[in-house]
Coordinates of C-alpha atoms and ligand atoms in Angstrom, one line a residue:
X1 CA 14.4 29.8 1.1
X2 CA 12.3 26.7 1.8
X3 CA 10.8 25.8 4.8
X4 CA 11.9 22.7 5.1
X5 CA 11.4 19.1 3.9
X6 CA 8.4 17.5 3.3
X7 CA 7.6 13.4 2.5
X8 CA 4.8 11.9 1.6
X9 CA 4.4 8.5 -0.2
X10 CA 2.0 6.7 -2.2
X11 CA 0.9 3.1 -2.6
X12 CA 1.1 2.3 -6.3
X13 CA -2.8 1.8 -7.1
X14 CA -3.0 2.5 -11.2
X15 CA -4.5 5.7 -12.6
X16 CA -5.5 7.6 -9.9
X17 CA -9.4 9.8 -9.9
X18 CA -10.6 12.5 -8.5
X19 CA -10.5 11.5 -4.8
X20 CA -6.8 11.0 -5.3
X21 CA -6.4 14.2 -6.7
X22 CA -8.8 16.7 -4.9
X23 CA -7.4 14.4 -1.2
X24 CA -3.8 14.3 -2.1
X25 CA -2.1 14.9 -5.5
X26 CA -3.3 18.6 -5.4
X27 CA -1.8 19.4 -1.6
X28 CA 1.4 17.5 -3.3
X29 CA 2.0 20.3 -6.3
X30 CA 1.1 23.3 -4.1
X31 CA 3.4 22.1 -1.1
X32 CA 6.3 22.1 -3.7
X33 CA 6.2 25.8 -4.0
X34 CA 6.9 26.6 0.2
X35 CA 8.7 23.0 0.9
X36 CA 11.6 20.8 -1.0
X37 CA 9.2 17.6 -1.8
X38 CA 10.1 13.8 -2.2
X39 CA 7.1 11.8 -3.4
X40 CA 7.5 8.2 -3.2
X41 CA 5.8 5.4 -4.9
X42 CA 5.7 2.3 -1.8
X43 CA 5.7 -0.5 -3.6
X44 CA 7.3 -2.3 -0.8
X45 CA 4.4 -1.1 1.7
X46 CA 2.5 -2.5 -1.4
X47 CA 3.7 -5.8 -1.5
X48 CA 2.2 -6.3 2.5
X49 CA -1.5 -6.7 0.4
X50 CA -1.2 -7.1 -3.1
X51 CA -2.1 -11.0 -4.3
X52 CA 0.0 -10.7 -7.2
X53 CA 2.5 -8.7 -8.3
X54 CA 2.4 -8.4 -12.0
X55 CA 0.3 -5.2 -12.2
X56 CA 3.0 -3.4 -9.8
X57 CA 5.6 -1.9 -12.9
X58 CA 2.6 -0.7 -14.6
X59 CA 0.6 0.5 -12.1
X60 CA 3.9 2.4 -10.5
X61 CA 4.4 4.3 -14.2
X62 CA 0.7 5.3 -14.8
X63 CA 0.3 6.7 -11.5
X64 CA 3.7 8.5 -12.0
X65 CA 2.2 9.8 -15.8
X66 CA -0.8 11.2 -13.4
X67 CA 1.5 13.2 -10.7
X68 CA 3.3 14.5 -13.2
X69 CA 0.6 15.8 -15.4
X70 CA -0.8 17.3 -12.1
X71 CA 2.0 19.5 -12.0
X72 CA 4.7 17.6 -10.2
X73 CA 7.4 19.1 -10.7
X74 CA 10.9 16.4 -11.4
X75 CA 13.4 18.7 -11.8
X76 CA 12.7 20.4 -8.3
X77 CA 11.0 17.9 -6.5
X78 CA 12.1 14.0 -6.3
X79 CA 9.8 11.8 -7.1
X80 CA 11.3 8.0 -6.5
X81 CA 10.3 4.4 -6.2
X82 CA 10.6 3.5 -2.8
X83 CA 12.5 0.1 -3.5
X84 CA 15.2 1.6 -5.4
X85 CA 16.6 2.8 -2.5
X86 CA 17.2 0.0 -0.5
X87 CA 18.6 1.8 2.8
X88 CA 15.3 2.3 3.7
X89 CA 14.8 -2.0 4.8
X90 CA 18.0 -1.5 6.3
X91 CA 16.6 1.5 8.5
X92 CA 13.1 -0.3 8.6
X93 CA 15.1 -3.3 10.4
X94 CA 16.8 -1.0 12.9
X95 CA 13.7 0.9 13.5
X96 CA 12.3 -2.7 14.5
X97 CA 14.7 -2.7 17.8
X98 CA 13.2 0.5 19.3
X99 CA 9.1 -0.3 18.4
X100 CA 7.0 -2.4 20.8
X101 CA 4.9 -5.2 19.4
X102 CA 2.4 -4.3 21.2
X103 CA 1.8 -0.9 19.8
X104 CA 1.8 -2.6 16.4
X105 CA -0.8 -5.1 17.4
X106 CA -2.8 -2.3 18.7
X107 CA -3.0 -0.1 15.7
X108 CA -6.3 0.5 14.4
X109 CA -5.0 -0.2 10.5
X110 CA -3.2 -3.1 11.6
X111 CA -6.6 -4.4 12.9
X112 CA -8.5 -3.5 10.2
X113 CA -6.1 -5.4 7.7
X114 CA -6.6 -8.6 10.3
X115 CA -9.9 -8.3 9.3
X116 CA -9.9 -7.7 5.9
X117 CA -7.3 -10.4 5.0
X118 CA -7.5 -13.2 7.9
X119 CA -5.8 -16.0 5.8
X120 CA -3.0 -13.2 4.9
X121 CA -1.5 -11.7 8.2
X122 CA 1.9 -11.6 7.6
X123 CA 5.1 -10.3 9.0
X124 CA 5.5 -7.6 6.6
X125 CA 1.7 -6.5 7.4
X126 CA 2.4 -5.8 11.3
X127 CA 6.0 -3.9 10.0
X128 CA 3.9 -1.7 8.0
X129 CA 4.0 1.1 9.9
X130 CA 7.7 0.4 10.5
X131 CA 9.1 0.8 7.2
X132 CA 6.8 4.2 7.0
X133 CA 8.7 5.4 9.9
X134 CA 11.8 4.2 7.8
X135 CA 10.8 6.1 4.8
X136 CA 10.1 9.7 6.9
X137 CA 12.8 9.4 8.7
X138 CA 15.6 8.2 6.1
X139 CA 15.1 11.5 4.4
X140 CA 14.6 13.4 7.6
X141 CA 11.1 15.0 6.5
X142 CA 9.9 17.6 8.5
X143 CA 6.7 17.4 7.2
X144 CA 4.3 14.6 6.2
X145 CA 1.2 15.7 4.4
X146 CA -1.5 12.6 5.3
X147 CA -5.2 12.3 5.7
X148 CA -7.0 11.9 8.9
X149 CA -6.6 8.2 8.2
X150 CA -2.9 7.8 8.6
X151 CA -2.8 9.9 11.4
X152 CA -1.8 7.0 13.9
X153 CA 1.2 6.2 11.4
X154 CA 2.6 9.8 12.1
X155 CA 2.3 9.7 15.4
X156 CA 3.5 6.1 15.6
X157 CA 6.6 7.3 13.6
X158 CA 7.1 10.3 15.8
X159 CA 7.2 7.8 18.7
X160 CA 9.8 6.2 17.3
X161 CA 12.3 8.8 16.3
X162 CA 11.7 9.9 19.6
X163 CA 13.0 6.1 21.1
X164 CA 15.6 5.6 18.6
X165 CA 17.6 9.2 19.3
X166 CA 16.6 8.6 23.5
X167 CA 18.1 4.9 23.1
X168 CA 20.9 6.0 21.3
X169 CA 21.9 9.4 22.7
X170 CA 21.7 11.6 19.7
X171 CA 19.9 14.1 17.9
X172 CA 20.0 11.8 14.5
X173 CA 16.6 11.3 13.3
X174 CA 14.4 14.3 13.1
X175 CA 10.4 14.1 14.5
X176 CA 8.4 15.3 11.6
X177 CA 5.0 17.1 11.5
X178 CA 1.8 16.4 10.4
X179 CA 0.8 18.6 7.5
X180 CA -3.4 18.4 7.8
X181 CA -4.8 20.3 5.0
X182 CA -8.0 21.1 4.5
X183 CA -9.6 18.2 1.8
X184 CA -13.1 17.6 0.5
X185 CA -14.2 14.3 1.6
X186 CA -14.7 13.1 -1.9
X187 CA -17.4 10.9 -2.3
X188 CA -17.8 8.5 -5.0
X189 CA -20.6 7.9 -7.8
X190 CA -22.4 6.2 -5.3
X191 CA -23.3 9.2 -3.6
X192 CA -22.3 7.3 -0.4
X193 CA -18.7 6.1 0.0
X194 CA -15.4 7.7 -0.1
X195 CA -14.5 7.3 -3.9
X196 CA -12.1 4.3 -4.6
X197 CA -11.3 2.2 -7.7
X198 CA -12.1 -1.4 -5.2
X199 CA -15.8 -0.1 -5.1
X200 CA -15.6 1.4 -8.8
X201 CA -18.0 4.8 -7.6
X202 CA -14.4 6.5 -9.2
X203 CA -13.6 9.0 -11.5
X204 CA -10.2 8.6 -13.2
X205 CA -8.0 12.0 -13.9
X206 CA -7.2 10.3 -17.2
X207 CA -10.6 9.2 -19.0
X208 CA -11.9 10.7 -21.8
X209 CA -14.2 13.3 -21.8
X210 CA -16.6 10.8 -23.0
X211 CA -16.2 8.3 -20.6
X212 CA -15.7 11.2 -18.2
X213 CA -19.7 12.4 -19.0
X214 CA -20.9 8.7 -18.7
X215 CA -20.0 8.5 -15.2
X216 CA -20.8 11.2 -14.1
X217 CA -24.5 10.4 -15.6
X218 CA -24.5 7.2 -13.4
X219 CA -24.4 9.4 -10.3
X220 CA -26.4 9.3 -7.6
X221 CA -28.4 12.6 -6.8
X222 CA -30.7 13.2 -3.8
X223 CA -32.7 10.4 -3.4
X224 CA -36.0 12.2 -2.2
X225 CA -35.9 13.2 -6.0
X226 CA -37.9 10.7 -8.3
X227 CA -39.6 12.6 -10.6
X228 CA -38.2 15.5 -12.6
X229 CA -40.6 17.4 -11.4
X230 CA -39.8 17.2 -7.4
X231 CA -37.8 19.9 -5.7
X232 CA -34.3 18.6 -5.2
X233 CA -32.5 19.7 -1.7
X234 CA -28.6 20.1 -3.1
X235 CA -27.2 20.0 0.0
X236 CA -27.4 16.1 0.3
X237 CA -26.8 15.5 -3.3
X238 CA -23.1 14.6 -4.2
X239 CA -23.4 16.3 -7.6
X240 CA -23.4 19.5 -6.5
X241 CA -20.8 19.0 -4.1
X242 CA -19.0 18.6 -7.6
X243 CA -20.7 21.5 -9.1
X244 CA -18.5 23.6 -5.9
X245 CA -14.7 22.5 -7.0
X246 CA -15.7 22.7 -11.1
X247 CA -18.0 25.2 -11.7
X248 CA -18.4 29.0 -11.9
X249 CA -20.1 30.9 -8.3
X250 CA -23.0 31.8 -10.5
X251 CA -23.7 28.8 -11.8
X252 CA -23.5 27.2 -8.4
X253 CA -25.6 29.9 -7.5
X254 CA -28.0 28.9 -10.0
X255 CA -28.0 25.1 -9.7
X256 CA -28.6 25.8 -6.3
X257 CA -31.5 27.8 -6.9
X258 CA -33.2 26.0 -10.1
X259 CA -32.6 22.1 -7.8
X260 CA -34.8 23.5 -5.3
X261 CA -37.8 24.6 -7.1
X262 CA -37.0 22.0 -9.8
X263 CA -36.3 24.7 -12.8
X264 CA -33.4 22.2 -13.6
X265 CA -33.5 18.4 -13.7
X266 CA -30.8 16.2 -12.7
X267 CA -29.9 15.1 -16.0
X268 CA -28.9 18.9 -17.4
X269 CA -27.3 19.6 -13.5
X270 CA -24.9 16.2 -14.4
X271 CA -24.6 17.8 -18.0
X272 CA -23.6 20.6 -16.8
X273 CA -20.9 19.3 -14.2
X274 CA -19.2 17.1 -16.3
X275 CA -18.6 20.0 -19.0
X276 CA -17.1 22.2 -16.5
X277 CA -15.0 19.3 -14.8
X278 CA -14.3 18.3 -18.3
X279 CA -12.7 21.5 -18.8
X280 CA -10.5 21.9 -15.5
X281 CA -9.1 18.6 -16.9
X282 CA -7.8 19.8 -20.6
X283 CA -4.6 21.0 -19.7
X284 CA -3.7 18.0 -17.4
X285 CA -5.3 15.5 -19.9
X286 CA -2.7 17.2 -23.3
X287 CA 0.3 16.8 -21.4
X288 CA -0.9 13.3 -19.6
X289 CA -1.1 11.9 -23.2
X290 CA 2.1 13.9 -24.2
X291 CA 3.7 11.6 -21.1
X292 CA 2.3 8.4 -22.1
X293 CA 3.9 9.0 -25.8
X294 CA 7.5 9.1 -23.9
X295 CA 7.3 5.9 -21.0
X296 CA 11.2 6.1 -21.5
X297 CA 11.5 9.7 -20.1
X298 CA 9.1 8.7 -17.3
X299 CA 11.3 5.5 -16.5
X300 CA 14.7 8.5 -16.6
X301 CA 12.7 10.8 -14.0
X302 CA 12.0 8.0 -11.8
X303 CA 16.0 6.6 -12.1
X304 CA 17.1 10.1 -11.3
X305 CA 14.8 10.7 -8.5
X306 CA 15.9 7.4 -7.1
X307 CA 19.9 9.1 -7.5
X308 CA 18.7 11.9 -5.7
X309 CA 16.9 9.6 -3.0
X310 CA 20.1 7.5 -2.6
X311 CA 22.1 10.4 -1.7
X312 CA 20.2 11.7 1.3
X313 CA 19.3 8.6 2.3
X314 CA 23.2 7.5 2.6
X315 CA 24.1 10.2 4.7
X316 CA 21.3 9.4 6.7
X317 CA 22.4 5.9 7.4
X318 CA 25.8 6.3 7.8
X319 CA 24.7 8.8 11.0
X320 CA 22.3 6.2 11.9
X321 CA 25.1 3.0 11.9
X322 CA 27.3 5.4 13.6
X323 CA 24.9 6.3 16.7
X324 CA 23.9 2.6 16.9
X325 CA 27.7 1.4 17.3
X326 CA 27.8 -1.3 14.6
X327 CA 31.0 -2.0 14.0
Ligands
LIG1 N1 0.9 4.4 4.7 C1 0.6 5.4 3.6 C2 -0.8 5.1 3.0 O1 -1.3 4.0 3.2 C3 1.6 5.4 2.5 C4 2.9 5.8 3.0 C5 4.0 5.0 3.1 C6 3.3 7.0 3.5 N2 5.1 5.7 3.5 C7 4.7 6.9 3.8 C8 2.7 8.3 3.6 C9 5.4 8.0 4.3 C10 3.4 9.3 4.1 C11 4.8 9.2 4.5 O2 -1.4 5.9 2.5

């Protein structure tokens, strides 16, 4: 018996890398085994920044291809694109009635996304938040996994369930949880910022092992480090926060020891890292390219989800039309 329902969604951003993975995509396959998951691609919360639209289809599919070959699992959980169920705008616009402008102005995303894109605040852009509520509550999720950085959102939308069943009298929508999990703050090639494809200091899931070795070459190590010859101090140094997910305890152990009194340059530490991550990677990499030989089957998974998604979210509204009173 499963504990209950969990919902998380994703904004379609291409091949994911490690950050995605180690901060989201890994929670997402081991919550499947205590909770009954729904993963959703937002391509409508997508459309609120995107400047074109053209790279949406594909960028949907290859980060599908990715949570699959992470070990999503379609035949138990439903994975779905978020506009193919279309009861979620209808909630989303219902939703609208029982949430205060003024808590939308005063999000801290909200105001960070004024900043970011001053010629581009739109409608859709303060609804954000909104149509998130829409999605976690349409399917009645009792648990959200997010990081730290959507917090607001979840307690925004547990505001709002609480309004709309208070304003209506009933016990329709459900308040859902915040799942925190413990995640690595993954930090990018840089050595300084939260990994993300906009400042390219990634790591995609789906290189080659080539390609995967080149960048991780390009990292940045401690700093205080010039020569090969200076004693390196691997508690500031980003590749060995790497060498702690991928490699073995003793060779932690011994990177550890050999940085400090310089027995091992950087080079052979990044040498060493990127065979070990390289080899935690196999398996997902063989059936990632076993995906990407059968889009079509990808496309079926997604259609099927989106079946799956209908039917909840149905029932769902026809509860929710019937509490407001529309006639
Ligand atoms: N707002 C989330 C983000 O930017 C994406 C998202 C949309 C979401 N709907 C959701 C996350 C529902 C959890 C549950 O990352």
């Amino acid at each position: 018996m499963k504990k209950g329902r969990v919902f998380s969604g994703a904004r379609p951003t291409g091949r994911q890398h490690l950050g995605n993975y180690l901060g989201a995509i890994k929670n997402y396959v081991a919550l499947q085994d205590a909770y009954d998951c729904i993963y959703c691609v937002v391509d409508l919360h997508a459309l609120t920044t995107v400047e074109t639209t053209r790279d949406l289809r594909n960028n949907t599919i290859e980060m599908v291809f990715d949570w699959l070959a992470a070990g999503i699992r379609s035949d138990e959980s439903i994975i779905f694109v978020q506009s193919h169920v279309p009861q979620v705008t209808e909630l989303h616009m219902i939703l609208s009635m029982v949430t205060p402008m003024g808590k939308l102005t005063d999000l801290p995303t909200f105001k960070e996304k004024v900043r970011m894109q001053p010629d581009n605040v739109n409608y859709g852009l303060l609804g954000y938040p909104v149509l998130m509520a829409a999605d976690i509550a349409l399917y009645k999720a009792n648990a959200v996994p997010v990081g730290v950085d959507q917090a607001p959102h979840l307690e925004f939308t547990r505001e709002i369930v609480r309004s709309f069943n208070y304003r209506y009298q009933c016990k329709v929508l459900v308040e859902p949880q915040m799942v925190v999990t413990e995640v690595p703050k993954v930090i990018g090639t840089d050595g300084q910022q939260k990994m993300s494809k906009s400042l390219d200091n990634h790591i995609e899931l789906a290189a080659t092992p080539e390609e995967t070795q080149a960048r991780v070459m390009t990292m940045v190590t401690d700093p205080a480090r010039v020569r090969r010859t200076d004693p390196g101090n691997p508690d500031v140094c980003n590749v060995f926060s790497f060498h702690k997910i991928f490699s073995s305890p003793d060779e932690v152990a011994m990177v550890d020891t050999e940085c400090r009194r310089a027995g091992i340059g950087c080079v052979d530490c990044k040498k060493l890292m990127a065979k070990n991550l390289n080899a935690s990677l196999t398996g997902f990499r063989a059936r990632r390219r076993e995906l990407e030989g059968h889009p079509d089957d990808v496309m079926d998974i997604l259609g099927q989800g989106a079946h799956r998604a209908r039917a909840i979210a149905e029932a769902t509204m026809a509860e929710v039309r019937d509490a407001v009173g529309l006639p």
